[in-house]
Amino acid sequence: MVHQAQGQLVQEVATGGLQAPPSRYVLREKDRPTTNGGGAAAPPELGVFPTVDVGRLAEPGDVEEAAKLQAALQSWGLFAVTGHGIPAALLDGIHKVATEFFHMPSEEKLKCANKTDTGEFQNQGYGIDRVDTDEQVLDWCDRLYLQVQPEEARQPRFWPKHPPSLAKLLHEYSLRSEQVAKQVLKAMARALGFADDFFLGRHVGEDMVSWARFTYYPPCPRPDLVYGLKPHTDNSLVTTLLLDPDVGGLQAGFSIPDDGSWVEVPVLAGGELLVVVGDVMEIMSNAAFRAPKHRVVASERERMSLVIFYLPEEERDMEPAEELVGEARPALYKKLNVKTFTDGFWDAFALGEPTIDFLNVRVDDKEATTAVSAA
Ligand SMILES: O=C(O)CCC(=O)C(=O)O
Ligand SMILES: [Fe+2]
């Protein structure tokens, strides 16, 4: 339920020598990042933070790299990617220019505001994430959210005209990022013993939809009291992230050991991208791959990240691939429409709930037993 009042830009809240975040941002004590495991080193079960070379993954004979991907998917569900061939100047350029965008006066940025022509909130554009209730604890970030693919679905009114190179750099970066996402999806198919076109082509279709999210985390006077971005799993098959090369804050949440630990994702300063498995992949793979929970802890320094989410086309249905369902492993998730899922993501996100639980997508044990015995 979209609230009438959508709240202030965090960047405006954060100006003028603010001593502490206003109460709308302050978490209950039990949720605060410092009292809740607050970014520990990885437990030994997780191993070192995984890095995969996508150039090597493209060579089907490279079993060593395939094994690294497999291990990364079974442990963290997210990993750094090297060997993508994206020029450092492009990565650097898009990061700088997008940061410049957030440094421009609000008046300029609000030309791309996340409002429809009649002033209603909509996901696309510049602003804060959707506010649904007065009780919702707000995240310490502003964002610019844009549909990137298919190209004909882009809505130019939300694409910044300033800085002038931003749109062109986003376009160039998105072409490169798409190649990375596709390489990873092909390798994930191979990791399950299928051909490259198992996800891309067969279960996802030929054309993916993609959304870019630039997130700006203004300097926060008390990072221990707020979330930069609340815990969530991504609404995607896979997500590529260009993290801030200087300021960390992304943390992954694990249930090993089962104490709600949060583990720091390292700052990637060598031109690596990060790839994260999303909910849609968890469903389609029948939980062969799981979407990791993650969150961002704010900082006293500003931070900017660029994320691209890859999804199947809206009108398609998603469900566990039939090849991954059998007597030994019944379908763990129900079939549902991609658009229903992505719309549900925003409702769930505002509540801070996982979309899969919010939309009741999991098949419960009783249903699973009935489905198997009926088959
Ligand atoms: O800013 C980051 O590092 C992560 C952002 C993120 O998880 C998201 O936009 O889904
Ligand atoms: Fe995310």
Coordinates of C-alpha atoms and ligand atoms in Angstrom, one line a residue:
M1 CA 0.0 0.0 0.0
V2 CA 1.7 3.1 -1.2
H3 CA 1.7 5.9 1.5
Q4 CA 0.6 9.4 0.5
A5 CA 3.7 11.0 1.9
Q6 CA 6.8 9.5 0.4
G7 CA 9.3 11.2 2.7
Q8 CA 12.4 13.3 2.1
L9 CA 15.5 12.6 0.1
V10 CA 18.1 11.2 2.5
Q11 CA 20.7 13.4 1.0
E12 CA 18.7 16.5 2.1
V13 CA 18.1 15.0 5.6
A14 CA 21.8 14.4 5.9
T15 CA 23.0 17.9 5.3
G16 CA 23.8 20.7 7.7
G17 CA 25.8 19.1 10.5
L18 CA 23.2 16.6 11.5
Q19 CA 24.3 15.0 14.8
A20 CA 22.1 11.8 14.6
P21 CA 19.6 10.3 12.2
P22 CA 16.0 11.3 12.7
S23 CA 13.8 8.7 14.3
R24 CA 12.3 7.5 11.0
Y25 CA 15.6 5.9 10.2
V26 CA 16.5 4.5 13.6
L27 CA 16.3 0.8 13.9
R28 CA 15.0 -1.1 16.9
E29 CA 17.9 -2.1 19.1
K30 CA 17.8 -5.8 18.1
D31 CA 18.1 -4.9 14.4
R32 CA 21.0 -2.5 14.7
P33 CA 24.0 -3.6 12.7
T34 CA 26.4 -3.4 15.7
T35 CA 24.2 -5.5 18.0
N36 CA 23.4 -8.1 15.5
G37 CA 26.6 -9.9 14.5
G38 CA 27.6 -6.5 12.9
G39 CA 29.9 -7.6 10.1
A40 CA 32.2 -10.3 11.3
A41 CA 34.9 -12.2 9.5
A42 CA 33.6 -15.2 7.5
P43 CA 33.1 -18.4 9.5
P44 CA 35.5 -21.1 8.3
E45 CA 32.7 -23.1 6.6
L46 CA 32.3 -20.3 4.1
G47 CA 36.0 -20.4 3.1
V48 CA 37.7 -17.3 1.6
F49 CA 35.6 -14.9 -0.3
P50 CA 35.1 -16.5 -3.8
T51 CA 36.5 -15.0 -7.0
V52 CA 35.6 -16.5 -10.4
D53 CA 37.2 -15.6 -13.8
V54 CA 34.3 -15.4 -16.3
G55 CA 36.8 -15.5 -19.2
R56 CA 37.9 -19.0 -18.0
L57 CA 34.3 -20.0 -17.3
A58 CA 33.5 -19.6 -21.0
E59 CA 35.9 -22.4 -21.8
P60 CA 33.9 -25.6 -21.2
G61 CA 37.2 -27.6 -20.6
D62 CA 38.2 -25.4 -17.6
V63 CA 37.1 -27.7 -14.8
E64 CA 39.1 -25.9 -12.2
E65 CA 37.2 -22.6 -12.8
A66 CA 33.9 -24.5 -13.0
A67 CA 34.6 -26.0 -9.6
K68 CA 35.3 -22.6 -8.2
L69 CA 31.9 -21.3 -9.4
Q70 CA 30.2 -24.4 -8.0
A71 CA 31.8 -23.9 -4.6
A72 CA 30.9 -20.2 -4.7
L73 CA 27.3 -21.0 -5.5
Q74 CA 27.1 -23.6 -2.7
S75 CA 28.6 -21.4 -0.1
W76 CA 28.2 -17.6 -0.4
G77 CA 25.8 -17.4 -3.4
L78 CA 27.7 -14.3 -4.4
F79 CA 31.2 -13.9 -5.8
A80 CA 33.7 -11.5 -7.3
V81 CA 34.1 -11.7 -11.1
T82 CA 37.4 -11.1 -12.9
G83 CA 38.3 -11.7 -16.5
H84 CA 35.2 -9.8 -17.8
G85 CA 37.3 -7.5 -20.0
I86 CA 35.4 -4.4 -19.1
P87 CA 37.9 -1.5 -19.4
A88 CA 38.8 0.1 -16.1
A89 CA 38.1 3.5 -17.6
L90 CA 34.5 2.5 -18.2
L91 CA 34.0 1.2 -14.6
D92 CA 35.7 4.2 -13.2
G93 CA 33.9 6.6 -15.6
I94 CA 30.4 5.3 -14.7
H95 CA 31.1 5.4 -11.0
K96 CA 32.4 9.0 -11.1
V97 CA 29.7 10.3 -13.3
A98 CA 26.9 8.7 -11.3
T99 CA 28.4 10.1 -8.1
E100 CA 28.4 13.5 -9.8
F101 CA 24.7 13.0 -10.6
F102 CA 24.0 12.5 -6.9
H103 CA 26.1 15.6 -6.1
M104 CA 23.9 17.8 -8.3
P105 CA 21.2 20.1 -6.7
S106 CA 18.0 18.3 -5.8
E107 CA 16.1 20.5 -8.3
E108 CA 18.2 19.0 -11.2
K109 CA 17.9 15.4 -10.0
L110 CA 14.2 15.7 -9.4
K111 CA 13.7 16.2 -13.1
C112 CA 13.9 12.4 -13.1
A113 CA 11.8 12.0 -9.9
N114 CA 10.2 8.6 -9.3
K115 CA 6.7 10.0 -9.9
T116 CA 4.3 9.5 -12.7
D117 CA 3.0 12.6 -14.6
T118 CA 0.1 12.8 -12.1
G119 CA 2.5 12.8 -9.2
E120 CA 2.0 9.2 -8.0
F121 CA 4.9 7.2 -6.8
Q122 CA 6.4 4.8 -9.2
N123 CA 9.4 2.6 -9.0
Q124 CA 11.3 4.0 -11.9
G125 CA 13.3 7.2 -11.4
Y126 CA 15.2 9.1 -8.7
G127 CA 14.1 9.3 -5.1
I128 CA 13.9 7.2 -2.0
D129 CA 12.4 3.6 -2.0
R130 CA 8.6 3.3 -1.6
V131 CA 7.2 4.2 1.8
D132 CA 4.1 2.2 2.6
T133 CA 3.4 3.0 6.3
D134 CA 4.3 5.5 9.0
E135 CA 5.9 2.6 11.0
Q136 CA 8.3 1.7 8.2
V137 CA 11.9 2.3 9.2
L138 CA 13.5 4.1 6.3
D139 CA 16.8 3.2 4.7
W140 CA 19.7 5.6 4.6
C141 CA 19.9 5.9 0.8
D142 CA 18.6 7.6 -2.3
R143 CA 18.5 5.8 -5.6
L144 CA 18.0 6.1 -9.3
Y145 CA 16.2 3.1 -10.7
L146 CA 15.9 2.6 -14.5
Q147 CA 14.8 0.0 -16.8
V148 CA 17.6 -0.7 -19.2
Q149 CA 16.5 -3.7 -21.3
P150 CA 14.7 -4.2 -23.6
E151 CA 16.0 -1.0 -25.1
E152 CA 12.6 -0.1 -26.5
A153 CA 11.1 -0.2 -22.9
R154 CA 13.4 2.5 -21.6
Q155 CA 11.6 5.6 -20.4
P156 CA 13.8 8.6 -21.3
R157 CA 12.1 11.0 -19.0
F158 CA 13.7 9.1 -16.0
W159 CA 17.2 9.1 -17.6
P160 CA 19.3 12.0 -16.3
K161 CA 20.4 14.6 -19.0
H162 CA 23.1 15.7 -16.6
P163 CA 25.9 14.9 -16.3
P164 CA 25.6 14.5 -20.1
S165 CA 27.7 11.3 -20.3
L166 CA 25.7 9.3 -17.7
A167 CA 23.2 7.8 -20.1
K168 CA 25.8 6.8 -22.7
L169 CA 28.0 5.3 -20.0
L170 CA 25.1 3.4 -18.5
H171 CA 24.3 2.0 -22.0
E172 CA 27.9 0.9 -22.6
Y173 CA 28.2 -0.6 -19.1
S174 CA 24.9 -2.4 -19.4
L175 CA 26.0 -4.1 -22.6
R176 CA 29.2 -5.4 -20.9
S177 CA 27.3 -6.3 -17.7
E178 CA 24.8 -8.3 -19.8
Q179 CA 27.7 -10.4 -21.2
V180 CA 28.8 -11.2 -17.7
A181 CA 25.3 -12.2 -16.6
K182 CA 24.9 -14.4 -19.6
Q183 CA 28.3 -16.1 -19.1
V184 CA 27.4 -16.8 -15.5
L185 CA 23.9 -18.2 -16.4
K186 CA 25.5 -20.5 -19.0
A187 CA 28.1 -21.7 -16.5
M188 CA 25.3 -22.2 -13.9
A189 CA 23.5 -24.4 -16.3
R190 CA 26.7 -26.5 -16.9
A191 CA 27.2 -26.7 -13.1
L192 CA 23.9 -28.6 -13.0
G193 CA 24.9 -30.9 -15.9
F194 CA 22.8 -29.1 -18.6
A195 CA 23.7 -27.4 -21.8
D196 CA 24.4 -23.7 -21.9
D197 CA 20.9 -22.8 -23.1
F198 CA 19.2 -24.5 -20.1
F199 CA 18.4 -21.2 -18.3
L200 CA 19.0 -18.7 -21.1
G201 CA 16.8 -19.9 -23.9
R202 CA 14.9 -22.8 -22.5
H203 CA 13.6 -21.6 -19.1
V204 CA 14.2 -17.9 -19.2
G205 CA 13.7 -17.1 -22.9
E206 CA 16.2 -15.5 -25.2
D207 CA 15.7 -11.9 -24.0
M208 CA 16.1 -10.8 -20.4
V209 CA 14.7 -7.7 -18.9
S210 CA 17.2 -5.6 -16.9
W211 CA 16.9 -2.8 -14.3
A212 CA 19.7 -0.6 -13.1
R213 CA 19.8 0.7 -9.6
F214 CA 22.3 3.4 -8.6
T215 CA 22.2 3.7 -4.9
Y216 CA 23.8 6.7 -3.1
Y217 CA 24.4 6.3 0.7
P218 CA 25.0 9.8 2.1
P219 CA 27.5 10.1 5.0
C220 CA 25.7 9.1 8.1
P221 CA 26.5 10.6 11.6
R222 CA 25.6 7.3 13.4
P223 CA 25.9 4.3 11.0
D224 CA 25.3 2.0 14.0
L225 CA 21.7 3.1 14.3
V226 CA 20.4 2.7 10.7
Y227 CA 20.4 0.4 7.7
G228 CA 22.0 1.8 4.5
L229 CA 19.8 -0.8 2.8
K230 CA 17.7 -3.3 4.7
P231 CA 18.2 -7.0 4.5
H232 CA 16.8 -8.6 1.4
T233 CA 17.3 -11.1 -1.4
D234 CA 17.4 -9.8 -4.9
N235 CA 14.5 -9.8 -7.2
S236 CA 16.4 -11.3 -10.1
L237 CA 17.9 -14.4 -11.7
V238 CA 21.3 -12.9 -11.1
T239 CA 22.5 -9.4 -10.3
T240 CA 25.7 -7.7 -11.2
L241 CA 27.1 -5.1 -8.9
L242 CA 29.7 -2.5 -9.3
L243 CA 30.6 -1.7 -5.7
D244 CA 32.1 1.5 -4.4
P245 CA 35.8 1.0 -4.9
D246 CA 36.6 2.8 -1.6
V247 CA 33.9 2.3 0.9
G248 CA 32.6 -1.1 2.1
G249 CA 29.3 -1.8 3.8
L250 CA 27.7 -4.7 1.9
Q251 CA 27.2 -7.7 4.2
A252 CA 25.9 -11.1 3.5
G253 CA 23.7 -12.9 6.0
F254 CA 24.2 -16.6 6.7
S255 CA 22.6 -19.3 8.7
I256 CA 25.9 -21.1 9.1
P257 CA 26.3 -21.0 12.0
D258 CA 22.7 -20.5 12.6
D259 CA 22.9 -17.3 14.6
G260 CA 22.1 -14.7 12.0
S261 CA 25.7 -13.8 11.4
W262 CA 26.5 -11.0 8.9
V263 CA 29.7 -11.3 7.0
E264 CA 31.5 -8.4 5.3
V265 CA 31.8 -8.5 1.5
P266 CA 35.3 -7.1 0.8
V267 CA 35.8 -3.8 -1.0
L268 CA 36.6 -4.7 -4.6
A269 CA 39.2 -2.2 -5.8
G270 CA 40.7 -4.1 -8.7
G271 CA 37.9 -3.6 -11.2
E272 CA 36.0 -6.8 -10.2
L273 CA 32.2 -7.0 -10.4
L274 CA 30.2 -8.8 -7.9
V275 CA 27.5 -11.4 -9.0
V276 CA 24.7 -12.3 -6.6
V277 CA 22.1 -15.1 -7.1
G278 CA 18.5 -13.9 -6.9
D279 CA 15.2 -15.3 -5.9
V280 CA 14.1 -16.1 -9.5
M281 CA 17.1 -18.4 -9.9
E282 CA 16.4 -20.0 -6.5
I283 CA 12.9 -20.9 -7.7
M284 CA 13.8 -22.0 -11.2
S285 CA 16.7 -24.1 -10.0
N286 CA 14.4 -25.7 -7.3
A287 CA 16.9 -24.4 -4.7
A288 CA 19.9 -26.0 -6.3
F289 CA 21.1 -22.4 -6.1
R290 CA 20.0 -20.2 -3.2
A291 CA 19.7 -16.4 -3.1
P292 CA 21.8 -15.0 -0.3
K293 CA 20.4 -12.4 2.1
H294 CA 22.4 -9.2 2.1
R295 CA 22.2 -5.7 3.5
V296 CA 24.2 -2.5 3.5
V297 CA 25.5 -0.8 6.6
A298 CA 25.8 2.9 6.3
S299 CA 29.1 4.8 6.8
E300 CA 30.4 8.1 7.9
R301 CA 31.7 8.4 4.3
E302 CA 29.5 8.6 1.2
R303 CA 29.1 5.4 -0.9
M304 CA 27.7 4.7 -4.3
S305 CA 26.9 1.4 -6.0
L306 CA 25.5 0.4 -9.4
V307 CA 23.5 -2.8 -9.5
I308 CA 21.8 -4.4 -12.6
F309 CA 19.1 -7.0 -12.0
Y310 CA 18.4 -9.6 -14.7
L311 CA 14.9 -11.0 -15.0
P312 CA 12.8 -13.1 -17.4
E313 CA 10.3 -11.2 -19.4
E314 CA 7.3 -10.1 -17.3
E315 CA 4.6 -12.1 -19.1
R316 CA 6.4 -15.4 -18.5
D317 CA 5.7 -17.8 -15.7
M318 CA 8.4 -19.0 -13.4
E319 CA 8.6 -22.3 -11.6
P320 CA 11.2 -25.0 -10.8
A321 CA 12.5 -26.4 -14.0
E322 CA 10.9 -29.7 -14.7
E323 CA 14.4 -31.3 -15.1
L324 CA 15.1 -30.4 -11.5
V325 CA 12.0 -31.9 -10.0
G326 CA 11.5 -35.5 -9.3
E327 CA 10.4 -38.0 -6.6
A328 CA 13.7 -37.5 -4.7
R329 CA 13.3 -33.7 -4.9
P330 CA 9.7 -32.5 -5.3
A331 CA 9.0 -28.9 -6.4
L332 CA 9.8 -26.6 -3.5
Y333 CA 8.1 -23.6 -5.0
K334 CA 4.8 -22.9 -6.8
K335 CA 4.5 -21.6 -10.3
L336 CA 3.8 -17.9 -10.5
N337 CA 3.9 -15.1 -13.1
V338 CA 7.1 -13.0 -13.2
K339 CA 5.2 -9.8 -13.0
T340 CA 3.3 -11.0 -9.9
F341 CA 6.6 -11.8 -8.3
T342 CA 8.3 -8.5 -9.2
D343 CA 5.3 -6.5 -8.0
G344 CA 5.3 -8.5 -4.8
F345 CA 9.0 -7.8 -4.2
W346 CA 8.2 -4.1 -3.6
D347 CA 5.4 -4.9 -1.1
A348 CA 7.6 -7.4 0.7
F349 CA 10.7 -5.1 0.6
A350 CA 8.7 -2.2 2.3
L351 CA 7.8 -4.7 5.1
G352 CA 11.3 -6.0 5.2
E353 CA 10.1 -9.6 4.4
P354 CA 11.5 -12.1 1.9
T355 CA 9.4 -12.0 -1.3
I356 CA 9.2 -15.8 -1.4
D357 CA 7.6 -15.9 2.1
F358 CA 5.5 -12.8 1.5
L359 CA 3.9 -14.3 -1.6
N360 CA 3.7 -17.7 -0.1
V361 CA 5.7 -19.2 -3.0
R362 CA 7.1 -22.1 -1.0
V363 CA 5.3 -25.5 -1.3
D364 CA 4.6 -26.6 2.2
D365 CA 5.5 -30.2 3.2
K366 CA 1.9 -31.4 3.0
E367 CA 1.4 -30.1 -0.5
A368 CA 4.7 -31.6 -1.6
T369 CA 3.7 -35.0 -0.4
T370 CA 0.4 -34.8 -2.2
A371 CA 2.0 -33.6 -5.4
V372 CA 4.5 -36.5 -5.4
S373 CA 1.9 -39.2 -4.6
A374 CA -0.4 -37.8 -7.3
A375 CA 2.4 -37.9 -9.9
Ligands
LIG1 O1 24.9 -1.1 -2.5 C1 25.2 -2.3 -2.4 O2 26.3 -2.7 -2.2 C2 24.1 -3.4 -2.6 C3 22.8 -2.9 -3.2 C4 21.8 -4.0 -3.2 O3 21.9 -5.0 -2.6 C5 20.6 -3.8 -4.1 O4 20.4 -2.8 -4.7 O5 19.8 -4.8 -4.2
FE2 FE 20.5 -6.5 -3.3

